[in-house]
PDB file of C-alpha atoms in Angstrom:
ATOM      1  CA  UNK A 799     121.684 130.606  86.518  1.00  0.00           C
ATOM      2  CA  UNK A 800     124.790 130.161  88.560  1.00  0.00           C
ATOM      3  CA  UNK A 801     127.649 131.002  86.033  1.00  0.00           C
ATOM      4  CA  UNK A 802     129.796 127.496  87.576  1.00  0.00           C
ATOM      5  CA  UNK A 803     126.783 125.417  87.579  1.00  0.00           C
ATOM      6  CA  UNK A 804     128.442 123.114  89.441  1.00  0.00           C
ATOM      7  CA  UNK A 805     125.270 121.822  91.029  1.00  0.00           C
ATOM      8  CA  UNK A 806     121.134 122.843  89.936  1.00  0.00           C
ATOM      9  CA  UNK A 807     118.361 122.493  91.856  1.00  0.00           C
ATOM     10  CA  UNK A 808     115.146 120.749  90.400  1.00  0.00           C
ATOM     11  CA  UNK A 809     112.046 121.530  92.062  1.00  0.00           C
ATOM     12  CA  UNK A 810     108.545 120.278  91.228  1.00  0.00           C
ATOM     13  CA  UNK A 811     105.973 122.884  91.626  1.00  0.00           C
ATOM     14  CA  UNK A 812     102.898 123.190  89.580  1.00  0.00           C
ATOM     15  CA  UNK A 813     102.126 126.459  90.827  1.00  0.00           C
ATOM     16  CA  UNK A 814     104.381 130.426  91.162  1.00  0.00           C
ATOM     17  CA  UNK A 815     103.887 131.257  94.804  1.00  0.00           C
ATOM     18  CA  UNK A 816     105.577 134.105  96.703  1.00  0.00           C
ATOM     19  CA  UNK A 817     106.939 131.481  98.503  1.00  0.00           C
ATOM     20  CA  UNK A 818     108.429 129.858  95.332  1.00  0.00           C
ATOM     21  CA  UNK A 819     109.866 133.374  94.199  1.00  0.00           C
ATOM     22  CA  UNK A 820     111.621 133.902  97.902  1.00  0.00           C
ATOM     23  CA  UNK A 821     113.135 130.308  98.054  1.00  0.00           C
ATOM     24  CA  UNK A 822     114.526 131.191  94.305  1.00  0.00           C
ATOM     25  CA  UNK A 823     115.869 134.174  95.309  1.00  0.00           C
ATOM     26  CA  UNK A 824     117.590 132.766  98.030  1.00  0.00           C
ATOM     27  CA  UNK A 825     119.067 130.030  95.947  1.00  0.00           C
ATOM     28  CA  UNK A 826     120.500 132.823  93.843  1.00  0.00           C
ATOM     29  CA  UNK A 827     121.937 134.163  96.937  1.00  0.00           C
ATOM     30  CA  UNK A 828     123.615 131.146  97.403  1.00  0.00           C
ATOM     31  CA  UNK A 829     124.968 130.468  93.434  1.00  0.00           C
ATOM     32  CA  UNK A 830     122.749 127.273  92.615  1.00  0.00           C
ATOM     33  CA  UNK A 831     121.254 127.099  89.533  1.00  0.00           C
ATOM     34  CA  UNK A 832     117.889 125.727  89.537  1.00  0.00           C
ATOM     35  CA  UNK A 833     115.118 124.359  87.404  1.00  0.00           C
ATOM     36  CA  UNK A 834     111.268 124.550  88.164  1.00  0.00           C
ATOM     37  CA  UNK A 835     109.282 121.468  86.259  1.00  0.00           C
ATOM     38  CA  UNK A 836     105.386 121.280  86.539  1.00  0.00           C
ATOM     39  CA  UNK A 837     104.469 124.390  86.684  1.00  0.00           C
ATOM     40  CA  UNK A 838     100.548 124.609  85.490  1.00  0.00           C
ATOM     41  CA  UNK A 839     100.475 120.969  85.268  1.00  0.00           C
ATOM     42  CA  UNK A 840      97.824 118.668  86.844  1.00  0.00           C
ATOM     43  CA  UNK A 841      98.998 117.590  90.333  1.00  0.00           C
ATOM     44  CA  UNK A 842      98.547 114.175  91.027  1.00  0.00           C
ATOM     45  CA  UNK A 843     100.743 113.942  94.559  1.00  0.00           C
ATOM     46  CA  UNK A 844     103.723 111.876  94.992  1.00  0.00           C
ATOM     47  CA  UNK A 845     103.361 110.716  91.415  1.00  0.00           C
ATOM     48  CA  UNK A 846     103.885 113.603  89.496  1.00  0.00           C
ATOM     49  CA  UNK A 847     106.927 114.717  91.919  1.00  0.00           C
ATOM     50  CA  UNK A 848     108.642 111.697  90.399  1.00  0.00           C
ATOM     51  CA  UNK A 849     107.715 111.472  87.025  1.00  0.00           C
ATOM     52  CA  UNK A 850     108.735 115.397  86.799  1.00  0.00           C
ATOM     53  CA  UNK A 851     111.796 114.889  88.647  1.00  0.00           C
ATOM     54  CA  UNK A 852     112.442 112.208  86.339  1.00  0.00           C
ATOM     55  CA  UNK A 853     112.067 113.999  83.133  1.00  0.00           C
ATOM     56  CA  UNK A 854     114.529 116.448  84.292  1.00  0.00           C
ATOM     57  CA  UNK A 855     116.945 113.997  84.997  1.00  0.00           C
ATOM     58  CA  UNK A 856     116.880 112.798  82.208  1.00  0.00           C
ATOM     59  CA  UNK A 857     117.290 115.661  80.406  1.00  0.00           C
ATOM     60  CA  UNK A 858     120.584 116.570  82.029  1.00  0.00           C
ATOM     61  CA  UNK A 859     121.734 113.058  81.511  1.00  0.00           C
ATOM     62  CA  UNK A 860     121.293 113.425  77.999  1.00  0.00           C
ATOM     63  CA  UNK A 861     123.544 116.318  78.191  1.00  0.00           C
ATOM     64  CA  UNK A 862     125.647 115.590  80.715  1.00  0.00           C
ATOM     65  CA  UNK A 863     125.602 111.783  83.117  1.00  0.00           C
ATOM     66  CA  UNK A 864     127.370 113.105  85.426  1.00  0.00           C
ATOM     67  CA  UNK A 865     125.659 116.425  86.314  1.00  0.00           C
ATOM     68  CA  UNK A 866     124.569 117.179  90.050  1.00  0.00           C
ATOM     69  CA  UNK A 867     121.475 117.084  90.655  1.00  0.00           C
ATOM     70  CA  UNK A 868     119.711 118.478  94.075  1.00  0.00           C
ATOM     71  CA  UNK A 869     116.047 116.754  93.513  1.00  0.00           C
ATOM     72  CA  UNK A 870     113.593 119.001  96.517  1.00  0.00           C
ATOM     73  CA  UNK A 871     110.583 119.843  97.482  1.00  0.00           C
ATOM     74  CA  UNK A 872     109.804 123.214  96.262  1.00  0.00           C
ATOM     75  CA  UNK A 873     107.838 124.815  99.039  1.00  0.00           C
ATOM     76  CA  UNK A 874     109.184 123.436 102.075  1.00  0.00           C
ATOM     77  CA  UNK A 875     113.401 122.606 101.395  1.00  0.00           C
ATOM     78  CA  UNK A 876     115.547 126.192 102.011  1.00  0.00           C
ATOM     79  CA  UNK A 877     119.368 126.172 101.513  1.00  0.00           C
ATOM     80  CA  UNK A 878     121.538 127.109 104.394  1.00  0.00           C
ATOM     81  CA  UNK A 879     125.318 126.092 102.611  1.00  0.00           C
ATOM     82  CA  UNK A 880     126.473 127.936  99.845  1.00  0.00           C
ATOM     83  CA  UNK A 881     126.515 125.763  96.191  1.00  0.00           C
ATOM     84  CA  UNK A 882     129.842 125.513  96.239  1.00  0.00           C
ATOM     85  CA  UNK A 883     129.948 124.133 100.058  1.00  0.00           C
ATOM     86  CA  UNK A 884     128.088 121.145  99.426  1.00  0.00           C
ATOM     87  CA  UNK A 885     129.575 120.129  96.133  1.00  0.00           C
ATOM     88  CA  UNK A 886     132.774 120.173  97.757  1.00  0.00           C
ATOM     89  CA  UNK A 887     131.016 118.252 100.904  1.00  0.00           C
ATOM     90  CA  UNK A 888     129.383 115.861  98.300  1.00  0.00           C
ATOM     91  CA  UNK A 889     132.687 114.937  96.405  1.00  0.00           C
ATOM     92  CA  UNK A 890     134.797 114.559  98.986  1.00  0.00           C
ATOM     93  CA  UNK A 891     132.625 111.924 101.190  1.00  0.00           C
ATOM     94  CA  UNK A 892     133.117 108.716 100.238  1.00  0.00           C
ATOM     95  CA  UNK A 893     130.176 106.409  99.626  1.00  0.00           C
ATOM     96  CA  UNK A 894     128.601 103.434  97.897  1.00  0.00           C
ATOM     97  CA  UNK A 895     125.940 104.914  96.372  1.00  0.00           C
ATOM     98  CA  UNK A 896     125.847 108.224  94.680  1.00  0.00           C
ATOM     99  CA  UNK A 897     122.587 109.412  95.441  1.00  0.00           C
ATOM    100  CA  UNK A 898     121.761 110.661  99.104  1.00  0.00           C
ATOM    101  CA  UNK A 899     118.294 110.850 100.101  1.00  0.00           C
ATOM    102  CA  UNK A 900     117.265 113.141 102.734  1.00  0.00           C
ATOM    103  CA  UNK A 901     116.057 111.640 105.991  1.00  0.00           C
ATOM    104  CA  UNK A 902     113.562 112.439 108.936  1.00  0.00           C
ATOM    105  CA  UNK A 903     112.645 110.964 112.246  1.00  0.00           C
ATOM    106  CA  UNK A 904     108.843 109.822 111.409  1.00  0.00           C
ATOM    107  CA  UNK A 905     107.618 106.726 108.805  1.00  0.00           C
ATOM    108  CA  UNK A 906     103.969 106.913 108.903  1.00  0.00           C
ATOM    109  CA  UNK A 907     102.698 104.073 106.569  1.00  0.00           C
ATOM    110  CA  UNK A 908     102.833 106.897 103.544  1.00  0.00           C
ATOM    111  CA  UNK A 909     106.378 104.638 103.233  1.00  0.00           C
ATOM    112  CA  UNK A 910     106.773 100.933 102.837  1.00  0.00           C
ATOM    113  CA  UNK A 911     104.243  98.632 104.445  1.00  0.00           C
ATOM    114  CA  UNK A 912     107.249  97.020 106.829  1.00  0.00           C
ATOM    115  CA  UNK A 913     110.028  99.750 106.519  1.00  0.00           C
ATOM    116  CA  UNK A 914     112.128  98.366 108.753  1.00  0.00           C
ATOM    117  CA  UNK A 915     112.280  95.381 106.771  1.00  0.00           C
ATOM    118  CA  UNK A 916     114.526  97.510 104.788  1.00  0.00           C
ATOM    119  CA  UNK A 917     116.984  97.823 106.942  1.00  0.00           C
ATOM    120  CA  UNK A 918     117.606  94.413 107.260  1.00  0.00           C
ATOM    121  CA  UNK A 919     117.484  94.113 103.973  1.00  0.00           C
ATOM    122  CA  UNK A 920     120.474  96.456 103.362  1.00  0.00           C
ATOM    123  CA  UNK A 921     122.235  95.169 106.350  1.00  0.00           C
ATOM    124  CA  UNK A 922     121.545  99.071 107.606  1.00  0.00           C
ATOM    125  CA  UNK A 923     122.035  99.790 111.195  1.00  0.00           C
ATOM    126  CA  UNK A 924     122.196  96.215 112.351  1.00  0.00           C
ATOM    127  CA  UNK A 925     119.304  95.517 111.266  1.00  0.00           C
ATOM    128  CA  UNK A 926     115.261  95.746 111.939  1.00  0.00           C
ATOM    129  CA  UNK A 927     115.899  93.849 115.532  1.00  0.00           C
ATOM    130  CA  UNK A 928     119.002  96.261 116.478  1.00  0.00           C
ATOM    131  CA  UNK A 929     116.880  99.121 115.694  1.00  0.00           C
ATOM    132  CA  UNK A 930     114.493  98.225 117.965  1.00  0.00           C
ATOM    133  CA  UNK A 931     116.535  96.381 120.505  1.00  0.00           C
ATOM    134  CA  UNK A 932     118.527  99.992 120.798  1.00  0.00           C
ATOM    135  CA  UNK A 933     115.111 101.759 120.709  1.00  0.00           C
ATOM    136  CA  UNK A 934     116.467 103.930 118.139  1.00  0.00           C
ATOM    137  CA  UNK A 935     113.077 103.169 116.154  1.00  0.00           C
ATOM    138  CA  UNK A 936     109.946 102.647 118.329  1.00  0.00           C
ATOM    139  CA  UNK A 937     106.484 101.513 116.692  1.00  0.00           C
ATOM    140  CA  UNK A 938     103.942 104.096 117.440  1.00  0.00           C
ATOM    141  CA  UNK A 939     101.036 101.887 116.747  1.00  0.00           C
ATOM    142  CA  UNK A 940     100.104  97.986 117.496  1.00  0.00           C
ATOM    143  CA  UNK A 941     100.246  97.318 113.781  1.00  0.00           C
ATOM    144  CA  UNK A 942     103.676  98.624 113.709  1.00  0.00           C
ATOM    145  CA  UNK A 943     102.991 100.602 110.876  1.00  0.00           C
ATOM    146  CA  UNK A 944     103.517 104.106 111.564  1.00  0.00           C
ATOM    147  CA  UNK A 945     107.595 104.663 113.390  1.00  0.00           C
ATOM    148  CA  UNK A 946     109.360 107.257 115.202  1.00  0.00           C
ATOM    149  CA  UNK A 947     113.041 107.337 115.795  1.00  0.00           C
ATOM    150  CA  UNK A 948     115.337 108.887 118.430  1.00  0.00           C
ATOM    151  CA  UNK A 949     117.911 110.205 115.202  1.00  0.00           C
ATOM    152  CA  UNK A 950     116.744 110.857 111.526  1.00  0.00           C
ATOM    153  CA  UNK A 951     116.758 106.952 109.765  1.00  0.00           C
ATOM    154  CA  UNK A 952     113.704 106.960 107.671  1.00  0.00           C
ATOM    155  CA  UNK A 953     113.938 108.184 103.622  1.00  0.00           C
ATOM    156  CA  UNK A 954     112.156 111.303 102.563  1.00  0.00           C
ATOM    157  CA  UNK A 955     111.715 111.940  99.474  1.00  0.00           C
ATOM    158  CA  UNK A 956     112.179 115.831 100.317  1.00  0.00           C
ATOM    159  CA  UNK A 957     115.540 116.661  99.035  1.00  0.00           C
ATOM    160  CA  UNK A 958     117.516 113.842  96.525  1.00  0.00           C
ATOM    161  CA  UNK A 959     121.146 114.320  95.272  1.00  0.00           C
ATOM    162  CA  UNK A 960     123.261 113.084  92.875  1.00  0.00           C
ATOM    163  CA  UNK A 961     124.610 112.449  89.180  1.00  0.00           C
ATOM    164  CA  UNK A 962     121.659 112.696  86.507  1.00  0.00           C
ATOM    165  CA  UNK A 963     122.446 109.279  84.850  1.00  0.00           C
ATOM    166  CA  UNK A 964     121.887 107.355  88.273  1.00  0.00           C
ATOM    167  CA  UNK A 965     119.025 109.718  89.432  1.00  0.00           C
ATOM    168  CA  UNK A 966     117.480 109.191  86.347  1.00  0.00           C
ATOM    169  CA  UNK A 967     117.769 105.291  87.262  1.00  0.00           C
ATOM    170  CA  UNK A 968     116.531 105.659  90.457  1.00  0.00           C
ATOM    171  CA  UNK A 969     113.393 106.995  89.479  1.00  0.00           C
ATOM    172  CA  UNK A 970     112.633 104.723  86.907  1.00  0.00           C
ATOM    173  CA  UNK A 971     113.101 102.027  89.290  1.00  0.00           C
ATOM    174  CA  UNK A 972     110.818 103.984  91.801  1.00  0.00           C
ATOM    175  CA  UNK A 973     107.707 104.643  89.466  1.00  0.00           C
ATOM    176  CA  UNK A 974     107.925 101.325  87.713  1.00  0.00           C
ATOM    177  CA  UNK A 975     107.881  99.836  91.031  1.00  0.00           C
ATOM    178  CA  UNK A 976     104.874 101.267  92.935  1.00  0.00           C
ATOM    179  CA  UNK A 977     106.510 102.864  95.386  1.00  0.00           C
ATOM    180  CA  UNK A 978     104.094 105.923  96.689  1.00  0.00           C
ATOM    181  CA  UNK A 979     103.351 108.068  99.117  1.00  0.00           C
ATOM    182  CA  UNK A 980     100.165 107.399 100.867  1.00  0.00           C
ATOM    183  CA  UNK A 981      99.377 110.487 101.656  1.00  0.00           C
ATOM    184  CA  UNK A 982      97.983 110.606  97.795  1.00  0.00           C
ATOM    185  CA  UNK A 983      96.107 107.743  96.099  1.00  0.00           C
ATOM    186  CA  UNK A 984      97.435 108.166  93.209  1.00  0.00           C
ATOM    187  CA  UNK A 985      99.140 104.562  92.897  1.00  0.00           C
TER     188      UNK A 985
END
């Protein structure tokens, strides 16, 4: 464990994989602490990532509300910055929220069942119809289900930062709500 602690690193992984142990050492390299929840647990997908993410949260919450919190994928998220580069990033960009999700440039209907409805929604981007108008997002099937983009705009549930009090509330929100990945059937 990183001695500042400034920021840890929660992974959910319910297996030790030489993969896992190289990542680790890396983010040793790099001064993060870090956390590995799951491990020998049942998998159940998309599910468990949450609920175990969530447990940790809320753990550090209970400690601390304010702790940073980097919420990723264990077997496929590397980092490239230094822990202290991307605290310092983190704190000094302002923004509305707290937490920042990563993003990618692909929503196959794993996501919402009308995710650009979400940007509308949020008033993000202009908008569904500016989105597509600009063909920054481009239906890659009739049913306009699955999307691609020209720049990343679609959530990912692959890396998740910020405090543990509103991470903690995110994911409530998230598993009470349904929201899954449909890649498993777990929901």
């Amino acid at each position: 464990t990183h001695p500042g602690g400034e920021v840890t690193v929660i992974y959910s992984a319910n297996l030790w994989t030489p993969a896992l142990e190289a990542i680790n050492d890396i983010l040793k390299k790099r001064h993060y602490s870090f956390e590995i929840h799951g491990l020998d647990k049942p998998w159940e997908g998309f599910t468990s990532k949450m609920k175990y993410y969530r447990d940790a949260a809320k753990a550090h919450r209970e400690r601390d509300p304010k702790a940073l919190l980097i919420l990723a994928d264990a077997f496929d998220t590397l980092p490239i910055q230094p822990s202290e580069v991307l605290v310092k990033r983190y704190r000094e960009k302002p923004r509305s929220m707290p937490v920042v999700f990563s993003t990618e440039q692909n929503s196959f209907a794993n996501n919402n069942k009308d995710i650009m409805n979400w940007y509308t929604h949020h008033n993000q981007l202009g908008g569904r119809e500016k989105l597509i108008a600009d063909k920054i997002a481009t239906p890659m099937d009739p049913g306009q289900v699955n999307w691609s983009s020209s720049r990343p705009v679609f959530l990912n549930s692959g890396l998740i930062l910020g405090p543990a009090a509103e991470l903690e509330t995110l994911l409530n929100a998230m598993l009470e709500s349904g929201i899954g990945d449909g890649r498993y059937r777990d929901w």
